[in-house]
Amino acid sequence: MTEGLTTGNLPDEYQQLIDSVADFARTVVAPVAAQHDEEHSFPYEVVAGMAEMGLFGLPFPEEFGGMDGDYFALCLALEELAKIDQSVAITLEAGVSLGAMPIFRFGNAEQKEEWLPQLTSGEALAAFGLTEPDAGSDAGGTRTRAELAGGDWVINGNKQFITNSGTTISKLVTVTAVTGVDARGKKEISTLLVPTSTPGFTAEPAYNKLGWNASDTHPLSFVDARVPEANLLGERGRGYANFLQILDEGRIAIAALSVGAAQGCVDESVRYAKEREAFGRPIGANQGIAFKIARMEARAHVARTAYYDAAALMLAGKPFKKQASIAKLVGSEAAMDNARDATQIHGGYGFMNDYLVARHYRDSKILEIGEGTTEVQLMLIARDLGL
């Protein structure tokens, strides 16, 4: 893969992936999305379908059970899924970029051999345990601790807002914890692999969320949870730095998901504007509606171009941190703005949860918060500019 990815001019293998995932989203995801949203139930049958298609293995080599694709392929799949159901899309995104990717990037041979085949096949899900009640963007607030005792890490603390951590197929949580003090007197933060079967680990009752109701999200607690010393992931003291690298990549994936949400709102609004009549003609014949939808399409296109650019740089091995932040910023804002406009276009129907645009309205807000808030993205962009 090289730089210069452009919309409407993708290689055949990418277009074939788009077509197959779009068909899956229409025929498998769409019929059950509203029910899972209303019931706050995890869509196991949809996840099984994604696993059968190989979506959880898209960016991983065949030697680990993957599809030997790349990160851009994952992004394309996320965009198509998010047009229909953001909960399904975030389940895939978190399972791949936050669950399996840290092991692929930083794990040793034994850790990869043990965990990656389960995760790339979709047989199991892994979660990414970074955020705490007092520590999100601020790593210095990390309070979860891990101490070596008798050849084990003994973990105590809490995590919150952790996706894919409490399903029946959730098998692993990668956790950041304070493991000591570095030479500068600051907290030494390392990363540990904690199987969900570990005594002392508990996925607390699921959150009652505003949106993403069919995705699995829990607070986690660790009370003298013991894992072998060999469960250290990567170099001791590099846990937070490694997670920041994972988040840089993940922001491209969230940007792609956001573009899917933004485009889904365009597609629904175009359909509705052609069908809904008022005063003897379709409402799309009115410039007030047509121009609003045109702006929505422009937002989605610009945001898509931004994540394509960031993905191309990443795959070319070039610096992409700023471009990932830009993509995440404009993508999440496009999703939220388009959801608001789509709801307005649909009028009273847009306020009904049976309509896709209502779900997008509720779901899209978290895109401006998760995996780095809008304010964090602005800070990173400004820092890159030397400000």
PDB file of C-alpha atoms in Angstrom, residues 144-355:
ATOM      1  CA  THR A 144      -4.372   0.623  39.325  1.00  0.00           C
ATOM      2  CA  ARG A 145      -1.241  -1.033  40.723  1.00  0.00           C
ATOM      3  CA  ALA A 146       0.567  -4.293  40.069  1.00  0.00           C
ATOM      4  CA  GLU A 147       3.264  -5.670  42.363  1.00  0.00           C
ATOM      5  CA  LEU A 148       5.472  -8.713  41.882  1.00  0.00           C
ATOM      6  CA  ALA A 149       4.985 -11.385  44.523  1.00  0.00           C
ATOM      7  CA  GLY A 150       6.050 -15.012  44.267  1.00  0.00           C
ATOM      8  CA  GLY A 151       6.491 -14.892  40.510  1.00  0.00           C
ATOM      9  CA  ASP A 152       3.073 -13.278  39.910  1.00  0.00           C
ATOM     10  CA  TRP A 153       1.787  -9.807  39.272  1.00  0.00           C
ATOM     11  CA  VAL A 154      -0.808  -8.951  41.918  1.00  0.00           C
ATOM     12  CA  ILE A 155      -3.204  -6.347  40.511  1.00  0.00           C
ATOM     13  CA  ASN A 156      -5.496  -4.014  42.448  1.00  0.00           C
ATOM     14  CA  GLY A 157      -7.573  -1.183  41.031  1.00  0.00           C
ATOM     15  CA  ASN A 158     -10.426  -0.222  38.750  1.00  0.00           C
ATOM     16  CA  LYS A 159     -11.028   0.527  35.080  1.00  0.00           C
ATOM     17  CA  GLN A 160     -14.082   2.063  33.458  1.00  0.00           C
ATOM     18  CA  PHE A 161     -15.810   2.375  30.067  1.00  0.00           C
ATOM     19  CA  ILE A 162     -14.143  -0.831  28.810  1.00  0.00           C
ATOM     20  CA  THR A 163     -15.620  -2.213  25.577  1.00  0.00           C
ATOM     21  CA  ASN A 164     -15.966  -5.969  24.914  1.00  0.00           C
ATOM     22  CA  SER A 165     -15.015  -6.786  28.502  1.00  0.00           C
ATOM     23  CA  GLY A 166     -18.069  -8.685  29.757  1.00  0.00           C
ATOM     24  CA  THR A 167     -19.455 -10.871  26.973  1.00  0.00           C
ATOM     25  CA  THR A 168     -19.484 -14.653  27.125  1.00  0.00           C
ATOM     26  CA  ILE A 169     -16.696 -14.658  24.530  1.00  0.00           C
ATOM     27  CA  SER A 170     -14.553 -12.002  26.272  1.00  0.00           C
ATOM     28  CA  LYS A 171     -11.386 -13.878  27.231  1.00  0.00           C
ATOM     29  CA  LEU A 172      -8.737 -11.237  27.887  1.00  0.00           C
ATOM     30  CA  VAL A 173      -8.207  -7.675  29.097  1.00  0.00           C
ATOM     31  CA  THR A 174      -4.950  -5.833  28.488  1.00  0.00           C
ATOM     32  CA  VAL A 175      -4.464  -3.578  31.501  1.00  0.00           C
ATOM     33  CA  THR A 176      -2.209  -0.632  32.297  1.00  0.00           C
ATOM     34  CA  ALA A 177      -0.986  -0.541  35.874  1.00  0.00           C
ATOM     35  CA  VAL A 178       1.594   1.271  37.978  1.00  0.00           C
ATOM     36  CA  THR A 179       4.433  -1.181  38.527  1.00  0.00           C
ATOM     37  CA  GLY A 180       6.909   1.135  40.267  1.00  0.00           C
ATOM     38  CA  VAL A 181       8.667   4.482  39.964  1.00  0.00           C
ATOM     39  CA  ASP A 182      11.033   5.418  37.143  1.00  0.00           C
ATOM     40  CA  ALA A 183      14.392   7.224  37.366  1.00  0.00           C
ATOM     41  CA  ARG A 184      12.653  10.606  37.271  1.00  0.00           C
ATOM     42  CA  GLY A 185      10.442   9.732  40.203  1.00  0.00           C
ATOM     43  CA  LYS A 186       7.342   9.390  38.016  1.00  0.00           C
ATOM     44  CA  LYS A 187       4.950   6.463  37.895  1.00  0.00           C
ATOM     45  CA  GLU A 188       6.251   3.494  35.925  1.00  0.00           C
ATOM     46  CA  ILE A 189       3.266   2.225  33.916  1.00  0.00           C
ATOM     47  CA  SER A 190       3.381  -1.236  32.422  1.00  0.00           C
ATOM     48  CA  THR A 191       0.911  -3.403  30.527  1.00  0.00           C
ATOM     49  CA  LEU A 192      -0.341  -6.794  31.688  1.00  0.00           C
ATOM     50  CA  LEU A 193      -2.427  -9.507  30.047  1.00  0.00           C
ATOM     51  CA  VAL A 194      -5.290 -10.506  32.347  1.00  0.00           C
ATOM     52  CA  PRO A 195      -7.489 -13.434  31.276  1.00  0.00           C
ATOM     53  CA  THR A 196     -11.109 -12.824  32.242  1.00  0.00           C
ATOM     54  CA  SER A 197     -11.087 -16.115  34.162  1.00  0.00           C
ATOM     55  CA  THR A 198      -8.513 -14.717  36.610  1.00  0.00           C
ATOM     56  CA  PRO A 199      -9.697 -14.878  40.251  1.00  0.00           C
ATOM     57  CA  GLY A 200     -10.059 -11.366  41.593  1.00  0.00           C
ATOM     58  CA  PHE A 201     -11.048  -9.937  38.204  1.00  0.00           C
ATOM     59  CA  THR A 202     -14.672  -8.807  37.901  1.00  0.00           C
ATOM     60  CA  ALA A 203     -16.574  -7.225  35.032  1.00  0.00           C
ATOM     61  CA  GLU A 204     -19.105  -5.182  36.977  1.00  0.00           C
ATOM     62  CA  PRO A 205     -22.703  -4.718  35.728  1.00  0.00           C
ATOM     63  CA  ALA A 206     -22.912  -3.100  32.292  1.00  0.00           C
ATOM     64  CA  TYR A 207     -23.487   0.636  31.960  1.00  0.00           C
ATOM     65  CA  ASN A 208     -26.863   2.103  31.017  1.00  0.00           C
ATOM     66  CA  LYS A 209     -25.622   4.229  28.131  1.00  0.00           C
ATOM     67  CA  LEU A 210     -27.049   7.016  26.001  1.00  0.00           C
ATOM     68  CA  GLY A 211     -26.059   5.186  22.830  1.00  0.00           C
ATOM     69  CA  TRP A 212     -24.104   2.215  21.477  1.00  0.00           C
ATOM     70  CA  ASN A 213     -26.659   0.154  23.380  1.00  0.00           C
ATOM     71  CA  ALA A 214     -25.789  -3.114  21.640  1.00  0.00           C
ATOM     72  CA  SER A 215     -22.088  -2.839  22.395  1.00  0.00           C
ATOM     73  CA  ASP A 216     -20.686  -4.347  25.582  1.00  0.00           C
ATOM     74  CA  THR A 217     -19.245  -1.832  28.074  1.00  0.00           C
ATOM     75  CA  HIS A 218     -18.386  -2.411  31.734  1.00  0.00           C
ATOM     76  CA  PRO A 219     -16.447  -1.035  34.677  1.00  0.00           C
ATOM     77  CA  LEU A 220     -13.807  -3.520  35.818  1.00  0.00           C
ATOM     78  CA  SER A 221     -12.397  -4.241  39.247  1.00  0.00           C
ATOM     79  CA  PHE A 222      -9.216  -6.040  40.275  1.00  0.00           C
ATOM     80  CA  VAL A 223      -8.853  -7.295  43.845  1.00  0.00           C
ATOM     81  CA  ASP A 224      -5.584  -9.174  44.339  1.00  0.00           C
ATOM     82  CA  ALA A 225      -5.925 -10.522  40.813  1.00  0.00           C
ATOM     83  CA  ARG A 226      -2.827 -12.636  40.144  1.00  0.00           C
ATOM     84  CA  VAL A 227      -1.317 -13.314  36.731  1.00  0.00           C
ATOM     85  CA  PRO A 228       2.083 -14.853  35.943  1.00  0.00           C
ATOM     86  CA  GLU A 229       5.089 -12.556  35.642  1.00  0.00           C
ATOM     87  CA  ALA A 230       5.283 -13.699  32.002  1.00  0.00           C
ATOM     88  CA  ASN A 231       2.000 -11.849  31.328  1.00  0.00           C
ATOM     89  CA  LEU A 232       3.887  -8.565  31.077  1.00  0.00           C
ATOM     90  CA  LEU A 233       3.128  -7.244  27.581  1.00  0.00           C
ATOM     91  CA  GLY A 234       6.077  -5.474  26.027  1.00  0.00           C
ATOM     92  CA  GLU A 235       8.829  -3.754  27.977  1.00  0.00           C
ATOM     93  CA  ARG A 236       8.286  -2.902  31.632  1.00  0.00           C
ATOM     94  CA  GLY A 237       7.596   0.812  32.030  1.00  0.00           C
ATOM     95  CA  ARG A 238       6.531   1.234  28.391  1.00  0.00           C
ATOM     96  CA  GLY A 239       2.867   0.427  28.929  1.00  0.00           C
ATOM     97  CA  TYR A 240       1.428   3.891  28.517  1.00  0.00           C
ATOM     98  CA  ALA A 241       3.712   4.785  25.609  1.00  0.00           C
ATOM     99  CA  ASN A 242       2.688   1.592  23.833  1.00  0.00           C
ATOM    100  CA  PHE A 243      -0.988   2.300  24.419  1.00  0.00           C
ATOM    101  CA  LEU A 244      -0.559   5.781  22.951  1.00  0.00           C
ATOM    102  CA  GLN A 245       0.759   4.155  19.768  1.00  0.00           C
ATOM    103  CA  ILE A 246      -2.280   1.874  19.705  1.00  0.00           C
ATOM    104  CA  LEU A 247      -4.541   4.895  20.171  1.00  0.00           C
ATOM    105  CA  ASP A 248      -2.888   6.745  17.267  1.00  0.00           C
ATOM    106  CA  GLU A 249      -3.795   3.837  14.996  1.00  0.00           C
ATOM    107  CA  GLY A 250      -7.208   3.459  16.601  1.00  0.00           C
ATOM    108  CA  ARG A 251      -8.096   7.060  15.837  1.00  0.00           C
ATOM    109  CA  ILE A 252      -7.956   6.273  12.129  1.00  0.00           C
ATOM    110  CA  ALA A 253     -10.351   3.395  12.723  1.00  0.00           C
ATOM    111  CA  ILE A 254     -12.699   5.592  14.772  1.00  0.00           C
ATOM    112  CA  ALA A 255     -12.521   8.187  12.001  1.00  0.00           C
ATOM    113  CA  ALA A 256     -13.616   5.544   9.503  1.00  0.00           C
ATOM    114  CA  LEU A 257     -16.453   4.490  11.787  1.00  0.00           C
ATOM    115  CA  SER A 258     -17.452   8.146  12.098  1.00  0.00           C
ATOM    116  CA  VAL A 259     -17.508   8.548   8.331  1.00  0.00           C
ATOM    117  CA  GLY A 260     -19.794   5.546   8.093  1.00  0.00           C
ATOM    118  CA  ALA A 261     -22.176   7.144  10.581  1.00  0.00           C
ATOM    119  CA  ALA A 262     -22.050  10.454   8.705  1.00  0.00           C
ATOM    120  CA  GLN A 263     -22.688   8.738   5.358  1.00  0.00           C
ATOM    121  CA  GLY A 264     -25.473   6.638   6.821  1.00  0.00           C
ATOM    122  CA  CYS A 265     -27.231   9.846   7.813  1.00  0.00           C
ATOM    123  CA  VAL A 266     -26.819  11.180   4.268  1.00  0.00           C
ATOM    124  CA  ASP A 267     -28.198   8.002   2.727  1.00  0.00           C
ATOM    125  CA  GLU A 268     -31.228   7.934   5.029  1.00  0.00           C
ATOM    126  CA  SER A 269     -31.915  11.623   4.456  1.00  0.00           C
ATOM    127  CA  VAL A 270     -31.749  11.314   0.672  1.00  0.00           C
ATOM    128  CA  ARG A 271     -34.163   8.395   0.744  1.00  0.00           C
ATOM    129  CA  TYR A 272     -36.576  10.176   3.065  1.00  0.00           C
ATOM    130  CA  ALA A 273     -36.393  13.475   1.164  1.00  0.00           C
ATOM    131  CA  LYS A 274     -37.400  11.700  -2.038  1.00  0.00           C
ATOM    132  CA  GLU A 275     -40.290   9.801  -0.452  1.00  0.00           C
ATOM    133  CA  ARG A 276     -41.747  12.322   1.981  1.00  0.00           C
ATOM    134  CA  GLU A 277     -44.136  14.792   0.383  1.00  0.00           C
ATOM    135  CA  ALA A 278     -45.346  18.113   1.732  1.00  0.00           C
ATOM    136  CA  PHE A 279     -47.480  20.670  -0.070  1.00  0.00           C
ATOM    137  CA  GLY A 280     -47.737  18.432  -3.105  1.00  0.00           C
ATOM    138  CA  ARG A 281     -44.097  17.605  -3.781  1.00  0.00           C
ATOM    139  CA  PRO A 282     -41.143  15.691  -2.246  1.00  0.00           C
ATOM    140  CA  ILE A 283     -39.444  17.698   0.479  1.00  0.00           C
ATOM    141  CA  GLY A 284     -36.120  17.165  -1.306  1.00  0.00           C
ATOM    142  CA  ALA A 285     -37.354  19.537  -4.016  1.00  0.00           C
ATOM    143  CA  ASN A 286     -37.041  22.368  -1.506  1.00  0.00           C
ATOM    144  CA  GLN A 287     -33.644  24.035  -1.422  1.00  0.00           C
ATOM    145  CA  GLY A 288     -33.765  24.261   2.358  1.00  0.00           C
ATOM    146  CA  ILE A 289     -33.687  20.465   2.531  1.00  0.00           C
ATOM    147  CA  ALA A 290     -31.546  19.840  -0.557  1.00  0.00           C
ATOM    148  CA  PHE A 291     -28.818  22.232   0.565  1.00  0.00           C
ATOM    149  CA  LYS A 292     -28.760  20.745   4.066  1.00  0.00           C
ATOM    150  CA  ILE A 293     -28.215  17.277   2.608  1.00  0.00           C
ATOM    151  CA  ALA A 294     -25.567  18.643   0.225  1.00  0.00           C
ATOM    152  CA  ARG A 295     -23.620  19.969   3.227  1.00  0.00           C
ATOM    153  CA  MET A 296     -23.972  16.605   4.915  1.00  0.00           C
ATOM    154  CA  GLU A 297     -22.497  14.869   1.869  1.00  0.00           C
ATOM    155  CA  ALA A 298     -19.620  17.364   1.778  1.00  0.00           C
ATOM    156  CA  ARG A 299     -18.824  16.709   5.440  1.00  0.00           C
ATOM    157  CA  ALA A 300     -18.756  12.945   4.892  1.00  0.00           C
ATOM    158  CA  HIS A 301     -16.546  13.274   1.808  1.00  0.00           C
ATOM    159  CA  VAL A 302     -14.000  15.544   3.500  1.00  0.00           C
ATOM    160  CA  ALA A 303     -13.851  13.285   6.547  1.00  0.00           C
ATOM    161  CA  ARG A 304     -13.378  10.207   4.371  1.00  0.00           C
ATOM    162  CA  THR A 305     -10.532  11.891   2.512  1.00  0.00           C
ATOM    163  CA  ALA A 306      -8.901  12.687   5.866  1.00  0.00           C
ATOM    164  CA  TYR A 307      -8.911   9.105   7.124  1.00  0.00           C
ATOM    165  CA  TYR A 308      -7.756   7.781   3.739  1.00  0.00           C
ATOM    166  CA  ASP A 309      -4.792  10.154   3.972  1.00  0.00           C
ATOM    167  CA  ALA A 310      -3.914   9.118   7.534  1.00  0.00           C
ATOM    168  CA  ALA A 311      -4.204   5.422   6.663  1.00  0.00           C
ATOM    169  CA  ALA A 312      -1.982   5.807   3.597  1.00  0.00           C
ATOM    170  CA  LEU A 313       0.743   7.470   5.669  1.00  0.00           C
ATOM    171  CA  MET A 314       0.500   4.808   8.362  1.00  0.00           C
ATOM    172  CA  LEU A 315       0.787   1.956   5.860  1.00  0.00           C
ATOM    173  CA  ALA A 316       3.718   3.678   4.156  1.00  0.00           C
ATOM    174  CA  GLY A 317       5.573   3.766   7.477  1.00  0.00           C
ATOM    175  CA  LYS A 318       5.532   7.552   7.653  1.00  0.00           C
ATOM    176  CA  PRO A 319       4.545   9.799  10.595  1.00  0.00           C
ATOM    177  CA  PHE A 320       0.765  10.009  10.839  1.00  0.00           C
ATOM    178  CA  LYS A 321      -0.053  11.185  14.374  1.00  0.00           C
ATOM    179  CA  LYS A 322      -1.277  14.630  13.289  1.00  0.00           C
ATOM    180  CA  GLN A 323      -3.226  13.253  10.338  1.00  0.00           C
ATOM    181  CA  ALA A 324      -4.880  10.642  12.583  1.00  0.00           C
ATOM    182  CA  SER A 325      -5.967  13.382  14.978  1.00  0.00           C
ATOM    183  CA  ILE A 326      -7.308  15.487  12.108  1.00  0.00           C
ATOM    184  CA  ALA A 327      -9.215  12.506  10.733  1.00  0.00           C
ATOM    185  CA  LYS A 328     -10.689  11.679  14.116  1.00  0.00           C
ATOM    186  CA  LEU A 329     -11.596  15.319  14.739  1.00  0.00           C
ATOM    187  CA  VAL A 330     -13.337  16.015  11.442  1.00  0.00           C
ATOM    188  CA  GLY A 331     -14.882  12.550  11.256  1.00  0.00           C
ATOM    189  CA  SER A 332     -16.497  12.658  14.679  1.00  0.00           C
ATOM    190  CA  GLU A 333     -17.771  16.183  14.125  1.00  0.00           C
ATOM    191  CA  ALA A 334     -19.180  15.195  10.727  1.00  0.00           C
ATOM    192  CA  ALA A 335     -21.017  12.276  12.322  1.00  0.00           C
ATOM    193  CA  MET A 336     -22.537  14.433  15.045  1.00  0.00           C
ATOM    194  CA  ASP A 337     -23.439  17.319  12.720  1.00  0.00           C
ATOM    195  CA  ASN A 338     -24.958  14.970  10.140  1.00  0.00           C
ATOM    196  CA  ALA A 339     -26.944  13.126  12.787  1.00  0.00           C
ATOM    197  CA  ARG A 340     -28.408  16.389  14.010  1.00  0.00           C
ATOM    198  CA  ASP A 341     -29.317  17.508  10.494  1.00  0.00           C
ATOM    199  CA  ALA A 342     -30.736  14.110   9.549  1.00  0.00           C
ATOM    200  CA  THR A 343     -32.955  14.120  12.613  1.00  0.00           C
ATOM    201  CA  GLN A 344     -34.221  17.586  11.691  1.00  0.00           C
ATOM    202  CA  ILE A 345     -34.944  16.501   8.115  1.00  0.00           C
ATOM    203  CA  HIS A 346     -36.961  13.535   9.369  1.00  0.00           C
ATOM    204  CA  GLY A 347     -39.027  15.764  11.629  1.00  0.00           C
ATOM    205  CA  GLY A 348     -41.077  13.872  14.207  1.00  0.00           C
ATOM    206  CA  TYR A 349     -40.006  10.545  12.743  1.00  0.00           C
ATOM    207  CA  GLY A 350     -36.393  11.435  13.473  1.00  0.00           C
ATOM    208  CA  PHE A 351     -37.276  11.520  17.166  1.00  0.00           C
ATOM    209  CA  MET A 352     -38.496   7.933  17.110  1.00  0.00           C
ATOM    210  CA  ASN A 353     -36.000   5.230  18.072  1.00  0.00           C
ATOM    211  CA  ASP A 354     -37.364   2.959  15.341  1.00  0.00           C
ATOM    212  CA  TYR A 355     -35.633   5.201  12.802  1.00  0.00           C
TER     213      TYR A 355
END
